Coordinates of C-alpha atoms and ligand atoms in Angstrom, one line a residue:
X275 CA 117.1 95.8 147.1
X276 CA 119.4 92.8 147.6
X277 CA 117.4 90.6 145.3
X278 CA 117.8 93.3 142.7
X279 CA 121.4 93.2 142.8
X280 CA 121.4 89.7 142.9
X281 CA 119.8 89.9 139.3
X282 CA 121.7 92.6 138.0
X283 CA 124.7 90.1 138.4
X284 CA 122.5 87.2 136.7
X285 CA 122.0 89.7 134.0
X286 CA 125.4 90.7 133.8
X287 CA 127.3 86.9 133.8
X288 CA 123.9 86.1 131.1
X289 CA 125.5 89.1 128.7
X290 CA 129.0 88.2 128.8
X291 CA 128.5 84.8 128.3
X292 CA 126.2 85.8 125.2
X293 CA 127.1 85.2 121.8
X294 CA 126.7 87.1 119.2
X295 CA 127.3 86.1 115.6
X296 CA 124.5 87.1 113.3
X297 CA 122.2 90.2 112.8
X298 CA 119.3 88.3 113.8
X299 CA 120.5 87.3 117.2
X300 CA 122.2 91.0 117.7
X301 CA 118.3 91.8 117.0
X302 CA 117.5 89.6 119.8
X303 CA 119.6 91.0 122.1
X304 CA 119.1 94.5 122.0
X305 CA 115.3 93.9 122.1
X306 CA 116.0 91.9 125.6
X307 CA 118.4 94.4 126.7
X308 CA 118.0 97.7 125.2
X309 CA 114.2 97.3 124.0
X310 CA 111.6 99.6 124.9
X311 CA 110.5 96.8 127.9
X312 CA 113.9 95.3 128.1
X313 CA 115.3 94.6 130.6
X314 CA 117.1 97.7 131.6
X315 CA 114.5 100.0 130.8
X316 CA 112.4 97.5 133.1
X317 CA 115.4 98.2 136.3
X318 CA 115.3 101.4 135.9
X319 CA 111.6 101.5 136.4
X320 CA 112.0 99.4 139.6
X321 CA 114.1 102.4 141.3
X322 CA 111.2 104.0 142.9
X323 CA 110.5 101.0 144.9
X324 CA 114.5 101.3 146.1
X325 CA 115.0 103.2 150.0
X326 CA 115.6 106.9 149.5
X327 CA 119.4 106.5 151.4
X328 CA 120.2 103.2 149.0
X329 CA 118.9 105.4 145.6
X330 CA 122.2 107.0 144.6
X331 CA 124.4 103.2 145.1
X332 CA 121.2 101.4 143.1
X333 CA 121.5 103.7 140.2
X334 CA 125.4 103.8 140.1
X335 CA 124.5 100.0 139.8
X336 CA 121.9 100.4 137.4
X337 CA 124.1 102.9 135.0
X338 CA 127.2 100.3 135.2
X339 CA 124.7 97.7 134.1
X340 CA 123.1 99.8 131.5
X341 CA 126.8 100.7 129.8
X342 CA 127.9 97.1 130.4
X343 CA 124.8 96.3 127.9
X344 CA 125.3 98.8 125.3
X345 CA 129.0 98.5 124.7
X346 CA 128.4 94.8 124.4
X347 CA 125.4 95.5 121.4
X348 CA 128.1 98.1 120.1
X349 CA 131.3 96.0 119.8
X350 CA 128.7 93.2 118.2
X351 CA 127.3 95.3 116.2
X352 CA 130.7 96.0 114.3
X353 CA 131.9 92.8 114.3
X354 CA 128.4 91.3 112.7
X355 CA 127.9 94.2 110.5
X356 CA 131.4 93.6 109.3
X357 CA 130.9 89.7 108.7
X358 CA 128.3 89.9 106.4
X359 CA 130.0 92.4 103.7
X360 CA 131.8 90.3 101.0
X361 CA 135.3 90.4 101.2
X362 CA 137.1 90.1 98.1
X363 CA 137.8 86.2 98.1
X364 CA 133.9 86.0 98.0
X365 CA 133.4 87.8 94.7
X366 CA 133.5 86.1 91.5
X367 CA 134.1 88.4 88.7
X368 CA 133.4 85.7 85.8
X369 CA 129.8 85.4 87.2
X370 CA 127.4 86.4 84.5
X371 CA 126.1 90.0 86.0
X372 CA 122.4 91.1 86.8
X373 CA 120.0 91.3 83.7
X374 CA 118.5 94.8 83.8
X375 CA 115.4 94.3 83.1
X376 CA 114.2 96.4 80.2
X377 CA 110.9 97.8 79.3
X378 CA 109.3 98.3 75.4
X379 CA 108.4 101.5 73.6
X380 CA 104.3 101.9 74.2
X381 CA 102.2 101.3 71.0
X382 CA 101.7 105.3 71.1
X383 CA 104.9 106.3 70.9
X384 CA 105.9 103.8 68.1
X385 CA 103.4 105.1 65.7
X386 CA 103.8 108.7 66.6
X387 CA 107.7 108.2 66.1
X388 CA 107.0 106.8 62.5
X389 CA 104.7 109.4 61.8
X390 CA 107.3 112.1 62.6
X391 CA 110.0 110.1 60.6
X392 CA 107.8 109.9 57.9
X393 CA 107.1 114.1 57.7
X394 CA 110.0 114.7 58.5
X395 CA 111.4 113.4 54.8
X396 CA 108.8 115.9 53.6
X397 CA 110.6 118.9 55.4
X398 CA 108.1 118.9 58.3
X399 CA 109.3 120.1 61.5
X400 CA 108.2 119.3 65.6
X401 CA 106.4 121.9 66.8
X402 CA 105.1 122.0 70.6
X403 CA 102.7 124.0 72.7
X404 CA 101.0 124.3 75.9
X405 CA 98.2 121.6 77.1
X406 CA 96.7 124.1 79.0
X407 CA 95.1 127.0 76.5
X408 CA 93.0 130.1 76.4
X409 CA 90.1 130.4 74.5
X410 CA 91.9 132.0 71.5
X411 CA 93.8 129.5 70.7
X412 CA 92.0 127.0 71.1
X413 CA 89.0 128.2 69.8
X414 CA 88.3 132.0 68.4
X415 CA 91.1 132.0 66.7
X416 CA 90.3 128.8 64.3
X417 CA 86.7 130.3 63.2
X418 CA 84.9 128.2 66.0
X419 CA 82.3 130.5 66.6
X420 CA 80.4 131.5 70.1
X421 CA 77.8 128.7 69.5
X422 CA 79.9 125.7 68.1
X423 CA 78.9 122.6 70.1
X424 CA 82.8 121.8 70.9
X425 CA 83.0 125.2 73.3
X426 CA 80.0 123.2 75.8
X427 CA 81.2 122.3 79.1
X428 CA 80.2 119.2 78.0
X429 CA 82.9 118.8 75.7
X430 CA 86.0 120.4 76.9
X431 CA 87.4 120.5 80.5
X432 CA 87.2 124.1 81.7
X433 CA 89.9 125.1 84.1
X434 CA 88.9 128.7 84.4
X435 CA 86.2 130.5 83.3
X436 CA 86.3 134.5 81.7
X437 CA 88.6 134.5 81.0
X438 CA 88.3 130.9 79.9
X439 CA 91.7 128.7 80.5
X440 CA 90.9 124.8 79.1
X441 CA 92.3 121.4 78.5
X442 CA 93.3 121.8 74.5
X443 CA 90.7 120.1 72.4
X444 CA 93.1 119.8 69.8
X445 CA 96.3 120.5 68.7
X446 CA 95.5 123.0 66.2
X447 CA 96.7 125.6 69.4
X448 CA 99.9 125.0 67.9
X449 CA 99.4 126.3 64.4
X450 CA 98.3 129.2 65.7
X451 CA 100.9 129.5 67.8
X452 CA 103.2 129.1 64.9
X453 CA 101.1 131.5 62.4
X454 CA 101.6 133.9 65.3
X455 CA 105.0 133.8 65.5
X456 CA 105.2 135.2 61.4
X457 CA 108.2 133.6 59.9
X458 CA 106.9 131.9 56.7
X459 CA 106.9 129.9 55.1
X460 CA 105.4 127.3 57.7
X461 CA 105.7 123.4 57.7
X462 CA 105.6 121.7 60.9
X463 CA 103.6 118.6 62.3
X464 CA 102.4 119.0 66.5
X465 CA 102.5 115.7 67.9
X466 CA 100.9 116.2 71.4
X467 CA 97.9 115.1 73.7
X468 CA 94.4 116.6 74.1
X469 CA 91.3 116.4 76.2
X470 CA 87.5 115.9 75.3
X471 CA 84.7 115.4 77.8
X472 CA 84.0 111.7 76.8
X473 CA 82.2 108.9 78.2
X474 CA 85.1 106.3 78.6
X475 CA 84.7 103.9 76.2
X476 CA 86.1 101.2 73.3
X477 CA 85.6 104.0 70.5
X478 CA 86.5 107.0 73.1
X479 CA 88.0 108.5 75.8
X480 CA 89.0 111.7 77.8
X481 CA 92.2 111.8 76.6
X482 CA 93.9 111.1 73.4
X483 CA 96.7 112.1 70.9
X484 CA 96.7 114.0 67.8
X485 CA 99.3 114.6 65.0
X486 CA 98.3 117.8 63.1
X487 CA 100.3 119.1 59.9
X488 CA 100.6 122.6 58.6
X489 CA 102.4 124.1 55.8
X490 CA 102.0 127.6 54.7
X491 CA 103.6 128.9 51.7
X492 CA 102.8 130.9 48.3
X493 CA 101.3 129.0 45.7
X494 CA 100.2 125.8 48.0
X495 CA 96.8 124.0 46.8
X496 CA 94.6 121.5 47.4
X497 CA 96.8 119.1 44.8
X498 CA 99.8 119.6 47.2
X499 CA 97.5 118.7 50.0
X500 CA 96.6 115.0 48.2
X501 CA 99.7 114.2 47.6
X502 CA 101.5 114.7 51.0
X503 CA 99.0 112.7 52.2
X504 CA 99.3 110.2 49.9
X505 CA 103.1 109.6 50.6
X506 CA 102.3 109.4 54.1
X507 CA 99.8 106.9 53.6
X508 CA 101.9 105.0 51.3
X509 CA 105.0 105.1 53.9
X510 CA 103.1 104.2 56.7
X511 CA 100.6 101.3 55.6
X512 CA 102.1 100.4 52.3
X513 CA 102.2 100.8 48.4
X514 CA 99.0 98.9 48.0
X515 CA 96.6 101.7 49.7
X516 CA 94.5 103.2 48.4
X517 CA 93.1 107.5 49.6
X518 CA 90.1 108.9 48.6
X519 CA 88.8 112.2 49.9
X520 CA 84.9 113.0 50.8
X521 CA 84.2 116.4 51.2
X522 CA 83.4 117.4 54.8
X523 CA 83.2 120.8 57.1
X524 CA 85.6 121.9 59.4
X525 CA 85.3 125.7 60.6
X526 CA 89.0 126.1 60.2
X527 CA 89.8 124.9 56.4
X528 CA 87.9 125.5 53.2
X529 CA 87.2 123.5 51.4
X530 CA 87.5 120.7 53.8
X531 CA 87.8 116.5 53.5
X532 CA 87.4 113.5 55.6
X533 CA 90.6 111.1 54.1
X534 CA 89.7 107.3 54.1
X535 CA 92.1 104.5 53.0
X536 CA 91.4 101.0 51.8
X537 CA 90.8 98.6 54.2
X538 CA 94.0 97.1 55.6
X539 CA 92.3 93.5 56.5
X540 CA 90.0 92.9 53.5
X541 CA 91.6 95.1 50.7
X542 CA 88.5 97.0 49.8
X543 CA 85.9 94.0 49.4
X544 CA 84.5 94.7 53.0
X545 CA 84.8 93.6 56.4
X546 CA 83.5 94.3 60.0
X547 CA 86.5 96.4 60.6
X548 CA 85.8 98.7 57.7
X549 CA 81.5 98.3 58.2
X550 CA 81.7 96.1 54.7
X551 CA 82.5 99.5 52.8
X552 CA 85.8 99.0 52.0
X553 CA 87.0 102.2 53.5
X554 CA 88.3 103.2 56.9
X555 CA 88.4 106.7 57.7
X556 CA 91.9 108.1 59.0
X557 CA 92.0 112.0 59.3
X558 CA 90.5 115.2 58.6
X559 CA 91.9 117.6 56.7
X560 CA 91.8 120.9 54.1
X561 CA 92.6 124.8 53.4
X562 CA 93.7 126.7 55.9
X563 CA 90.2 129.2 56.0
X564 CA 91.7 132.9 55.2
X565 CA 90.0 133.9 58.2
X566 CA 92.5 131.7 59.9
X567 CA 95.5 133.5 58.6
X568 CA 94.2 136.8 58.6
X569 CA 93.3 136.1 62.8
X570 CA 97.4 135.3 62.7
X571 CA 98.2 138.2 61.0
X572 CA 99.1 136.4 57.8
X573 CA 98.4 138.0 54.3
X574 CA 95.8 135.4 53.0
X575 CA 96.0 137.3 49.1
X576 CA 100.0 136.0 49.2
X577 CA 99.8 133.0 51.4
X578 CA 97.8 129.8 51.1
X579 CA 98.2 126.4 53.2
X580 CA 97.0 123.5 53.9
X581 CA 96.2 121.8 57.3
X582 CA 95.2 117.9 58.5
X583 CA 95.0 116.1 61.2
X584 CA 94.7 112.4 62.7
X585 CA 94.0 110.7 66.0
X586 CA 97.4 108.4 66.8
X587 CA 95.3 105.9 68.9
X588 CA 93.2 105.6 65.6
X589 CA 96.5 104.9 63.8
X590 CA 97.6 102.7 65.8
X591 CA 94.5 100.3 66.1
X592 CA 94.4 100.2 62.4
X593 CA 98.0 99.0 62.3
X594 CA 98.1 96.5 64.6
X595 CA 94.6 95.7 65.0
X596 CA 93.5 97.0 68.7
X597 CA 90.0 96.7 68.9
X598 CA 90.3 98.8 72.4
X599 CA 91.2 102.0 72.6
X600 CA 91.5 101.5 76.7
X601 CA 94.1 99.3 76.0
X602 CA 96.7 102.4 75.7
X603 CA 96.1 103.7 79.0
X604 CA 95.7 100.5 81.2
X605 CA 99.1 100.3 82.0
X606 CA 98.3 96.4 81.5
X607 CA 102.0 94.7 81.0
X608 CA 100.7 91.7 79.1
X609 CA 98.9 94.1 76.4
X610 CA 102.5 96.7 76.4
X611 CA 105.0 93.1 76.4
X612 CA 103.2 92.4 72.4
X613 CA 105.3 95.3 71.2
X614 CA 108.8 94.6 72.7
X615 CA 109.8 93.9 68.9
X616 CA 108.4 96.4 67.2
X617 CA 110.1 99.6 66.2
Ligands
ZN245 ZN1 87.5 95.8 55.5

């Protein structure tokens, strides 16, 4: 008992004579002192070896000691704390200020937002829809029949089955969405992602982005068709490009084209970019079927349209010559830095 007391007042000279002028050595000192095996934690753990009769004067000591310690790490505390804020005579308003550091647009979003500026001179508005789709309008009600190979699970990420809830394959969910919604006449382009059951790959993967284009009106044709796309082509690759159309199949337009332009590196004499034909494909596109409008309630005697659509990551390889489509979803800083000065 005596020798205990005879440290408690070793301790006690030890913390007044302590000095405290930084947070690291206030650290220091409450990890002696007030730590979890400090030193008063550890003094209070030697009262059960103290007489029953001298318990109450030990822990009268022990509790004097204990506040003794704590006011000291408290008055420190404020006094430290205090020193290290910058007072006014410390700041130096003419210093040049933090660069923010700030990021580019990605590759995606640069060609979708000149694709949308370029419609949109045409009249074209946004539309939007749901990623998430049922099987209507997704599928039944653009003429993909029961059997079409695109409805397989192992094409299209199933989120529910009868009734079926999917991934959208496309964005054609918002044309129908639009047709549905009868005020014509129509002309809107849906920008917007969508999900196939890929193999990750250069050429492909389980996500990508579309741009599809609608217009609905009386009296559109196949003529109208050409040259909206033409304009587009012209605006977005330059005056020099040349379209042609190859007739093709899509359940959903009739008749129906696959659009290639002239190969941006060689100029049409052939290259391994274009497979030494001269022509790149870029989009898909045709007549909105009647079977189409009639499923959105649309009079298909009165009203024609025309429908098209592209693959952005497509567009944007072409343009600035990715040969990965990975590349877009890598989050890779070096690749996403090569476009800070783009626009
Ligand atoms: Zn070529």
């Amino acid at each position: 008992m005596e020798e205990l007391l005879q440290q408690i007042d070793a301790y006690k000279k030890e913390i007044e004579t302590t000095q405290i002028s930084s947070l690291e050595e206030l650290e220091e000192f409450r990890i002696k002192y007030l730590g979890t095996k400090g030193v008063v934690k550890g003094l209070f753990g030697e009262m059960k070896a103290v007489p029953a009769e001298k318990k109450k004067e030990f822990g009268l000591v022990l509790n004097d000691f204990k506040q003794l310690a704590e006011t000291k790490y408290e008055t420190a505390k404020e006094t430290t704390v205090n020193d290290q804020l910058p007072t006014l005579n410390d700041l130096d308003l003419s210093l040049p200020g933090d660069a923010i550091a700030v990021g580019s647009r990605h590759p995606i979003n640069l060609v979708r937002k000149r694709i949308i500026d370029i419609f949109h001179r045409l009249g074209f508005a946004v539309a939007d829809g749901p990623e998430v789709e049922d099987d209507w309008h997704n599928f039944t009600a653009l003429n993909i029949h029961e059997n079409h190979p695109a409805r397989d699970m192992q094409d299209t990420f199933y989120i529910h089955q009868n009734p079926d809830w999917l991934l959208r394959t496309h964005t054609s969910n918002v044309q129908i969405r639009e047709m549905e919604k009868g005020k014509l006449p129509i002309r809107i382009i849906c920008p917007g992602r969508v999900y196939r059951n890929e193999t990750i790959s250069a050429r492909a993967h389980c996500f990508f982005h579309q741009v599809e284009g609608l217009y609905i009106d009386e009296h559109v044709s196949f003529a109208d068709l050409k040259q909206t796309l033409y304009f587009f082509v012209q605006e977005l690759f330059g005056k020099d490009v040349k379209i042609r159309f190859r007739p093709s199949y899509f359940p959903f337009t009739e008749p129906s084209a696959e659009m290639d332009i002239s190969c941006l590196i060689c100029g049409g004499e052939g290259c391994r970019v274009c497979k030494h034909t001269g022509w790149v494909e870029i989009l898909g596109c045709g007549m909105v079927h009647p079977k189409v409008l009639e499923n959105c309630k649309i009079d298909s005697n009165k009203y024609t349209g025309f429908a098209f659509g592209m693959g952005i990551e497509r567009i944007t390889m072409l343009l600035y010559q990715i040969n990965d489509l990975r590349l877009f979803s890598e989050n890779d800083v070096r690749f996403l830095r090569q476009f800070t000065s783009a626009s």
